mmCIF file of C-alpha atoms and ligand atoms in Angstrom:
data_model
loop_
_atom_site.group_PDB
_atom_site.id
_atom_site.type_symbol
_atom_site.label_atom_id
_atom_site.label_comp_id
_atom_site.label_asym_id
_atom_site.label_seq_id
_atom_site.Cartn_x
_atom_site.Cartn_y
_atom_site.Cartn_z
ATOM 1 C CA MET A 1 0.000 0.000 0.000
ATOM 2 C CA GLU A 2 1.365 3.417 -0.930
ATOM 3 C CA ARG A 3 0.881 6.638 1.017
ATOM 4 C CA THR A 4 1.611 10.187 -0.128
ATOM 5 C CA MET A 5 2.332 13.137 2.118
ATOM 6 C CA ILE A 6 2.114 16.726 0.883
ATOM 7 C CA SER A 7 3.614 19.110 3.398
ATOM 8 C CA THR A 8 5.927 22.087 3.671
ATOM 9 C CA GLY A 9 7.529 20.495 6.733
ATOM 10 C CA GLY A 10 7.206 20.745 10.492
ATOM 11 C CA ASN A 11 4.672 18.797 12.488
ATOM 12 C CA THR A 12 2.242 21.358 13.786
ATOM 13 C CA LYS A 13 -0.239 21.705 10.939
ATOM 14 C CA ARG A 14 -3.649 20.121 10.996
ATOM 15 C CA VAL A 15 -3.963 16.839 9.160
ATOM 16 C CA VAL A 16 -6.202 16.249 6.141
ATOM 17 C CA TYR A 17 -6.423 12.555 5.277
ATOM 18 C CA PHE A 18 -8.206 10.878 2.409
ATOM 19 C CA GLN A 19 -8.246 7.422 0.902
ATOM 20 C CA GLY A 20 -9.556 5.699 -2.207
ATOM 21 C CA GLY A 21 -10.110 2.196 -3.461
ATOM 22 C CA ILE A 22 -11.299 0.554 -0.256
ATOM 23 C CA HIS A 23 -13.806 -1.333 -2.439
ATOM 24 C CA ALA A 24 -12.053 -3.055 -5.328
ATOM 25 C CA ARG A 25 -14.602 -2.573 -8.108
ATOM 26 C CA GLU A 26 -15.076 1.173 -7.525
ATOM 27 C CA TRP A 27 -12.387 2.099 -10.028
ATOM 28 C CA VAL A 28 -13.278 5.790 -10.277
ATOM 29 C CA SER A 29 -12.212 6.201 -6.645
ATOM 30 C CA PRO A 30 -8.440 5.573 -6.916
ATOM 31 C CA ALA A 31 -8.448 7.433 -10.244
ATOM 32 C CA THR A 32 -10.072 10.480 -8.623
ATOM 33 C CA VAL A 33 -7.787 10.398 -5.589
ATOM 34 C CA MET A 34 -4.759 10.203 -7.898
ATOM 35 C CA TYR A 35 -6.106 13.111 -9.948
ATOM 36 C CA MET A 36 -6.576 15.258 -6.832
ATOM 37 C CA THR A 37 -3.151 14.313 -5.467
ATOM 38 C CA ASN A 38 -1.559 15.373 -8.745
ATOM 39 C CA GLN A 39 -3.493 18.649 -8.754
ATOM 40 C CA LEU A 40 -2.352 19.468 -5.223
ATOM 41 C CA LEU A 41 1.249 18.714 -6.162
ATOM 42 C CA GLU A 42 1.154 20.709 -9.416
ATOM 43 C CA ASN A 43 -0.540 23.679 -7.797
ATOM 44 C CA ASN A 44 1.584 23.987 -4.694
ATOM 45 C CA GLY A 45 -1.179 22.701 -2.439
ATOM 46 C CA GLU A 46 -3.609 25.392 -3.699
ATOM 47 C CA GLY A 47 -2.621 27.641 -0.795
ATOM 48 C CA PHE A 48 -3.651 25.057 1.813
ATOM 49 C CA LEU A 49 -0.157 24.055 2.923
ATOM 50 C CA ASP A 50 0.153 26.848 5.507
ATOM 51 C CA GLU A 51 -2.846 25.334 7.240
ATOM 52 C CA PHE A 52 -2.817 21.601 6.475
ATOM 53 C CA ASP A 53 -0.566 18.608 5.870
ATOM 54 C CA PHE A 54 -2.091 16.114 3.438
ATOM 55 C CA PHE A 55 -1.839 12.352 3.871
ATOM 56 C CA ILE A 56 -3.297 10.351 0.999
ATOM 57 C CA VAL A 57 -3.801 6.626 0.334
ATOM 58 C CA PRO A 58 -5.011 6.343 -3.287
ATOM 59 C CA SER A 59 -5.558 2.587 -3.342
ATOM 60 C CA LEU A 60 -6.268 1.038 0.039
ATOM 61 C CA ASN A 61 -7.458 -2.396 -1.091
ATOM 62 C CA VAL A 62 -4.630 -3.123 -3.535
ATOM 63 C CA ASP A 63 -5.074 -6.912 -3.708
ATOM 64 C CA GLY A 64 -8.798 -6.570 -4.313
ATOM 65 C CA TYR A 65 -8.170 -3.904 -6.932
ATOM 66 C CA GLU A 66 -5.793 -6.165 -8.819
ATOM 67 C CA HIS A 67 -8.282 -9.039 -8.600
ATOM 68 C CA SER A 68 -10.957 -6.792 -10.118
ATOM 69 C CA TRP A 69 -8.657 -6.218 -13.119
ATOM 70 C CA THR A 70 -7.507 -9.789 -13.607
ATOM 71 C CA SER A 71 -10.360 -12.104 -12.519
ATOM 72 C CA ASP A 72 -13.624 -10.574 -11.352
ATOM 73 C CA ARG A 73 -14.614 -7.025 -12.362
ATOM 74 C CA MET A 74 -17.269 -6.887 -9.609
ATOM 75 C CA TRP A 75 -14.999 -7.929 -6.716
ATOM 76 C CA ARG A 76 -15.514 -5.718 -3.649
ATOM 77 C CA LYS A 77 -13.703 -7.154 -0.636
ATOM 78 C CA THR A 78 -10.098 -7.764 0.407
ATOM 79 C CA ARG A 79 -8.366 -11.012 -0.684
ATOM 80 C CA SER A 80 -7.592 -12.455 2.752
ATOM 81 C CA THR A 81 -7.939 -16.192 3.309
ATOM 82 C CA ARG A 82 -8.336 -17.927 6.666
ATOM 83 C CA ALA A 83 -8.333 -21.522 7.776
ATOM 84 C CA GLY A 84 -11.905 -22.719 8.142
ATOM 85 C CA TYR A 85 -13.399 -20.077 5.833
ATOM 86 C CA VAL A 86 -14.897 -21.254 2.564
ATOM 87 C CA CYS A 87 -14.910 -17.800 0.966
ATOM 88 C CA VAL A 88 -12.205 -15.222 0.359
ATOM 89 C CA GLY A 89 -12.127 -11.679 1.686
ATOM 90 C CA VAL A 90 -13.612 -9.241 4.168
ATOM 91 C CA ASP A 91 -15.505 -6.019 3.441
ATOM 92 C CA PRO A 92 -12.915 -3.526 4.689
ATOM 93 C CA ASN A 93 -15.672 -0.933 5.130
ATOM 94 C CA ARG A 94 -17.303 -3.142 7.771
ATOM 95 C CA ASN A 95 -14.007 -3.931 9.498
ATOM 96 C CA TYR A 96 -13.361 -0.707 11.451
ATOM 97 C CA GLU A 97 -13.330 -0.808 15.223
ATOM 98 C CA TYR A 98 -15.988 1.765 16.001
ATOM 99 C CA LYS A 99 -19.302 -0.030 16.709
ATOM 100 C CA TRP A 100 -17.986 -3.105 14.892
ATOM 101 C CA ASN A 101 -20.802 -5.671 15.082
ATOM 102 C CA GLU A 102 -22.285 -3.536 17.853
ATOM 103 C CA LEU A 103 -25.978 -3.808 17.150
ATOM 104 C CA ASN A 104 -25.702 -7.472 16.310
ATOM 105 C CA TRP A 105 -24.270 -8.264 19.718
ATOM 106 C CA LEU A 106 -27.034 -6.325 21.373
ATOM 107 C CA LEU A 107 -29.717 -8.036 19.349
ATOM 108 C CA PHE A 108 -28.153 -11.482 19.793
ATOM 109 C CA ARG A 109 -28.153 -12.365 16.139
ATOM 110 C CA ALA A 110 -25.585 -12.815 13.424
ATOM 111 C CA GLU A 111 -27.164 -10.510 10.857
ATOM 112 C CA GLY A 112 -28.552 -7.006 10.808
ATOM 113 C CA SER A 113 -27.311 -3.439 10.782
ATOM 114 C CA GLY A 114 -25.663 -3.649 7.385
ATOM 115 C CA SER A 115 -22.763 -6.016 8.074
ATOM 116 C CA SER A 116 -22.636 -9.781 7.851
ATOM 117 C CA GLY A 117 -21.133 -12.624 9.866
ATOM 118 C CA ASN A 118 -21.136 -14.853 6.795
ATOM 119 C CA ALA A 119 -17.693 -15.045 5.179
ATOM 120 C CA CYS A 120 -19.309 -15.500 1.771
ATOM 121 C CA SER A 121 -21.251 -12.238 2.017
ATOM 122 C CA ASP A 122 -20.044 -9.119 0.243
ATOM 123 C CA THR A 123 -20.481 -7.236 3.533
ATOM 124 C CA PHE A 124 -18.625 -9.744 5.733
ATOM 125 C CA ARG A 125 -17.302 -7.785 8.699
ATOM 126 C CA GLY A 126 -14.383 -10.146 9.347
ATOM 127 C CA PRO A 127 -13.530 -12.319 12.354
ATOM 128 C CA SER A 128 -12.545 -9.280 14.436
ATOM 129 C CA PHE A 129 -12.195 -5.542 13.913
ATOM 130 C CA HIS A 130 -9.074 -4.448 12.028
ATOM 131 C CA SER A 131 -8.499 -8.079 11.011
ATOM 132 C CA GLU A 132 -7.552 -6.787 7.572
ATOM 133 C CA PRO A 133 -3.978 -5.457 7.298
ATOM 134 C CA GLU A 134 -5.195 -2.670 4.990
ATOM 135 C CA VAL A 135 -7.489 -1.381 7.751
ATOM 136 C CA GLU A 136 -5.059 -2.080 10.596
ATOM 137 C CA GLY A 137 -2.179 -0.334 8.792
ATOM 138 C CA THR A 138 -4.039 2.825 7.784
ATOM 139 C CA THR A 139 -5.812 3.255 11.139
ATOM 140 C CA ARG A 140 -2.597 2.609 13.088
ATOM 141 C CA PHE A 141 -0.781 5.271 11.096
ATOM 142 C CA LEU A 142 -3.501 7.841 11.780
ATOM 143 C CA LYS A 143 -3.697 6.927 15.472
ATOM 144 C CA ASP A 144 0.080 7.369 15.697
ATOM 145 C CA LEU A 145 -0.187 10.851 14.184
ATOM 146 C CA LYS A 146 -2.803 11.695 16.774
ATOM 147 C CA GLU A 147 -0.712 10.293 19.613
ATOM 148 C CA GLU A 148 2.170 12.476 18.416
ATOM 149 C CA GLY A 149 -0.137 15.384 19.174
ATOM 150 C CA ARG A 150 -1.327 16.136 15.647
ATOM 151 C CA ASP A 151 -4.730 17.741 15.208
ATOM 152 C CA ILE A 152 -6.719 15.642 12.703
ATOM 153 C CA ALA A 153 -9.066 18.001 10.846
ATOM 154 C CA CYS A 154 -10.545 15.837 8.147
ATOM 155 C CA PHE A 155 -10.982 12.184 7.087
ATOM 156 C CA ILE A 156 -12.548 11.245 3.737
ATOM 157 C CA ASP A 157 -13.164 7.807 2.215
ATOM 158 C CA PHE A 158 -13.937 7.951 -1.531
ATOM 159 C CA HIS A 159 -16.225 5.273 -3.014
ATOM 160 C CA SER A 160 -18.604 4.921 -5.925
ATOM 161 C CA TYR A 161 -21.378 5.134 -6.921
ATOM 162 C CA SER A 162 -24.476 7.279 -6.083
ATOM 163 C CA GLN A 163 -23.240 10.901 -5.951
ATOM 164 C CA LEU A 164 -23.477 11.363 -2.191
ATOM 165 C CA TRP A 165 -21.401 13.318 0.335
ATOM 166 C CA LEU A 166 -22.168 11.650 3.673
ATOM 167 C CA SER A 167 -21.166 12.387 7.271
ATOM 168 C CA PRO A 168 -21.566 10.304 10.490
ATOM 169 C CA TYR A 169 -23.278 8.379 11.805
ATOM 170 C CA SER A 170 -23.350 5.272 9.681
ATOM 171 C CA TYR A 171 -24.031 2.535 12.258
ATOM 172 C CA ARG A 172 -27.395 3.961 13.263
ATOM 173 C CA LYS A 173 -29.818 6.673 12.254
ATOM 174 C CA LEU A 174 -28.184 9.196 14.540
ATOM 175 C CA TYR A 175 -26.832 12.707 14.093
ATOM 176 C CA ALA A 176 -23.231 13.424 15.017
ATOM 177 C CA GLU A 177 -22.792 15.937 17.838
ATOM 178 C CA ASN A 178 -21.564 18.535 15.321
ATOM 179 C CA SER A 179 -23.760 17.306 12.481
ATOM 180 C CA ASP A 180 -24.847 20.788 11.374
ATOM 181 C CA THR A 181 -21.216 21.828 10.908
ATOM 182 C CA GLN A 182 -20.282 18.675 9.008
ATOM 183 C CA VAL A 183 -23.379 18.754 6.810
ATOM 184 C CA GLY A 184 -22.893 22.491 6.218
ATOM 185 C CA ALA A 185 -19.373 21.910 4.911
ATOM 186 C CA ALA A 186 -20.627 18.996 2.777
ATOM 187 C CA LYS A 187 -23.279 21.298 1.311
ATOM 188 C CA GLU A 188 -20.601 23.762 0.237
ATOM 189 C CA ALA A 189 -18.527 20.953 -1.238
ATOM 190 C CA CYS A 190 -21.499 19.684 -3.255
ATOM 191 C CA ALA A 191 -22.379 23.164 -4.531
ATOM 192 C CA ALA A 192 -18.821 23.683 -5.793
ATOM 193 C CA LEU A 193 -18.742 20.184 -7.276
ATOM 194 C CA GLU A 194 -22.009 20.704 -9.127
ATOM 195 C CA GLY A 195 -20.740 24.040 -10.435
ATOM 196 C CA VAL A 196 -18.070 22.340 -12.582
ATOM 197 C CA HIS A 197 -20.063 19.948 -14.809
ATOM 198 C CA GLY A 198 -23.575 20.132 -13.341
ATOM 199 C CA THR A 199 -23.304 16.804 -11.488
ATOM 200 C CA ALA A 200 -25.918 16.787 -8.707
ATOM 201 C CA TYR A 201 -24.985 15.407 -5.286
ATOM 202 C CA THR A 202 -27.023 14.667 -2.174
ATOM 203 C CA TYR A 203 -25.476 15.286 1.253
ATOM 204 C CA GLY A 204 -26.385 14.415 4.840
ATOM 205 C CA PRO A 205 -25.764 11.985 7.698
ATOM 206 C CA SER A 206 -24.948 8.548 6.338
ATOM 207 C CA ALA A 207 -27.506 6.167 7.875
ATOM 208 C CA ILE A 208 -30.294 8.736 7.666
ATOM 209 C CA THR A 209 -29.559 9.555 4.010
ATOM 210 C CA LEU A 210 -28.610 6.068 2.741
ATOM 211 C CA TYR A 211 -28.729 3.011 5.020
ATOM 212 C CA ALA A 212 -27.221 1.876 8.312
ATOM 213 C CA ALA A 213 -23.953 -0.068 8.306
ATOM 214 C CA ASP A 214 -21.648 -0.705 11.255
ATOM 215 C CA GLY A 215 -17.853 -0.874 11.314
ATOM 216 C CA CYS A 216 -17.557 1.778 8.573
ATOM 217 C CA SER A 217 -14.614 4.105 8.055
ATOM 218 C CA VAL A 218 -16.679 7.293 8.299
ATOM 219 C CA ASP A 219 -17.729 6.556 11.897
ATOM 220 C CA TRP A 220 -14.195 5.537 12.864
ATOM 221 C CA GLY A 221 -12.761 8.762 11.402
ATOM 222 C CA TYR A 222 -15.114 10.838 13.489
ATOM 223 C CA ALA A 223 -15.637 8.923 16.712
ATOM 224 C CA GLU A 224 -12.338 7.035 17.183
ATOM 225 C CA LEU A 225 -9.828 9.210 15.363
ATOM 226 C CA GLY A 226 -11.604 12.398 16.377
ATOM 227 C CA ALA A 227 -11.674 14.194 13.021
ATOM 228 C CA PRO A 228 -14.421 16.835 13.337
ATOM 229 C CA TYR A 229 -15.037 16.504 9.585
ATOM 230 C CA SER A 230 -15.408 12.887 8.466
ATOM 231 C CA TYR A 231 -17.038 11.790 5.217
ATOM 232 C CA VAL A 232 -17.782 8.908 2.924
ATOM 233 C CA VAL A 233 -18.179 10.219 -0.608
ATOM 234 C CA GLU A 234 -19.907 8.177 -3.315
ATOM 235 C CA LEU A 235 -18.650 9.426 -6.690
ATOM 236 C CA ARG A 236 -20.335 9.093 -10.130
ATOM 237 C CA ASP A 237 -22.705 7.946 -11.398
ATOM 238 C CA THR A 238 -26.277 7.307 -10.167
ATOM 239 C CA GLY A 239 -26.612 3.860 -11.737
ATOM 240 C CA GLU A 240 -26.506 4.161 -15.503
ATOM 241 C CA TYR A 241 -23.069 2.542 -15.609
ATOM 242 C CA GLY A 242 -22.615 2.050 -11.865
ATOM 243 C CA PHE A 243 -19.240 0.584 -10.905
ATOM 244 C CA VAL A 244 -18.292 0.224 -14.584
ATOM 245 C CA LEU A 245 -18.121 3.962 -15.195
ATOM 246 C CA PRO A 246 -16.724 4.629 -18.692
ATOM 247 C CA GLU A 247 -13.154 5.832 -18.888
ATOM 248 C CA ASN A 248 -14.229 9.039 -20.623
ATOM 249 C CA GLN A 249 -15.923 10.184 -17.383
ATOM 250 C CA LEU A 250 -12.841 9.833 -15.182
ATOM 251 C CA LEU A 251 -11.300 13.235 -15.887
ATOM 252 C CA ALA A 252 -14.580 15.099 -15.358
ATOM 253 C CA THR A 253 -15.131 13.205 -12.105
ATOM 254 C CA GLY A 254 -11.654 14.197 -10.956
ATOM 255 C CA GLU A 255 -12.207 17.844 -11.866
ATOM 256 C CA GLU A 256 -15.534 18.223 -10.106
ATOM 257 C CA THR A 257 -14.506 16.234 -7.013
ATOM 258 C CA TYR A 258 -11.382 18.361 -6.682
ATOM 259 C CA ALA A 259 -13.531 21.505 -6.721
ATOM 260 C CA GLY A 260 -15.647 19.916 -3.983
ATOM 261 C CA LEU A 261 -12.579 19.082 -1.908
ATOM 262 C CA LYS A 262 -11.232 22.629 -2.166
ATOM 263 C CA ALA A 263 -14.579 24.108 -1.106
ATOM 264 C CA LEU A 264 -14.719 21.688 1.812
ATOM 265 C CA LEU A 265 -11.233 22.645 2.975
ATOM 266 C CA ASN A 266 -12.052 26.346 2.717
ATOM 267 C CA SER A 267 -15.112 25.738 4.838
ATOM 268 C CA ILE A 268 -13.030 23.849 7.425
ATOM 269 C CA LYS A 269 -10.474 26.662 7.430
ATOM 270 C CA ASN A 270 -13.107 29.340 7.963
ATOM 271 C CA ASN A 271 -14.864 27.434 10.750
ATOM 272 C CA SER A 272 -11.926 27.333 13.128
HETATM 273 O O1 LIG B 1 -21.837 0.210 1.829
HETATM 274 C C1 LIG B 1 -20.796 0.875 1.776
HETATM 275 O O2 LIG B 1 -19.740 0.547 2.300
HETATM 276 C C2 LIG B 1 -20.820 2.206 1.034
HETATM 277 N N1 LIG B 1 -21.490 2.075 -0.219
HETATM 278 S S1 LIG B 1 -20.769 1.227 -1.422
HETATM 279 O O3 LIG B 1 -21.709 1.077 -2.506
HETATM 280 N N2 LIG B 1 -19.552 2.083 -1.995
HETATM 281 O O4 LIG B 1 -20.293 -0.006 -0.900
HETATM 282 C C3 LIG B 1 -21.588 3.226 1.848
HETATM 283 C C4 LIG B 1 -21.130 3.393 3.245
HETATM 284 C C5 LIG B 1 -21.827 4.529 3.892
HETATM 285 N N3 LIG B 1 -22.378 4.211 5.134
HETATM 286 C C6 LIG B 1 -23.728 4.038 5.294
HETATM 287 N N4 LIG B 1 -24.528 4.180 4.325
HETATM 288 N N5 LIG B 1 -24.201 3.805 6.472
HETATM 289 ZN ZN1 LIG B 2 -17.667 1.348 -1.655
#
């Protein structure tokens, strides 16, 4: 797994972290994260480097991504194998520690709340939280930054598809304590995004806007890591091509998402 840092040095600036490719088949995600990384590098951080250090993981689920190129275009999960499991892989976006399998324990059942205990399910949560090295490695790195005293401003996990900019909570239909602030910044991001090519986005708290799912990155970023702005973004499209978005839409997706990111960061800057 590769990680990029964009910084002018020192270790006092607030941290902006984003990742792509947690789900293998969502190919527009790593492409968009790479596009935005390149834009930041070519444009000297767009004036954000006095305020923020960027940490970027463009392709979190690298083994799954490769599998989606070579064997199964619709592969979603990691490629981990375990003795006693018939099926391969864990859904890394059900594998985060925060509220992992929480509701299921309470309700005394194996299913429910948007993650599965069945290893053959596409939403298999794994045998334990952070069982997947991709999740363990990226969360450990961010926790270490926090323990070094860094202020984590923002965490974003880019997916596809549905054109949504979602904030916590994901595990239940609950509002985050600072939901108005997070949704307000998402609204500005979506307005800027739409301004580029007219692509319409919906924004709001994750479970309320979409569906409940526990062990998701967006809840971990907010509630465990402590980023006051945490999002899961579903990129293009709304279902016409779905995961198999044509190549000729990648650049436009990068351009509009980058405009959204910049608006979000300006909103974060102005709110503190
Ligand atoms: O289910 C997911 O992990 C995400 N959707 S995807 O189609 N990319 O797999 C959405 C996660 C957002 N969280 C909730 N909706 N609760
Ligand atoms: Zn996804």
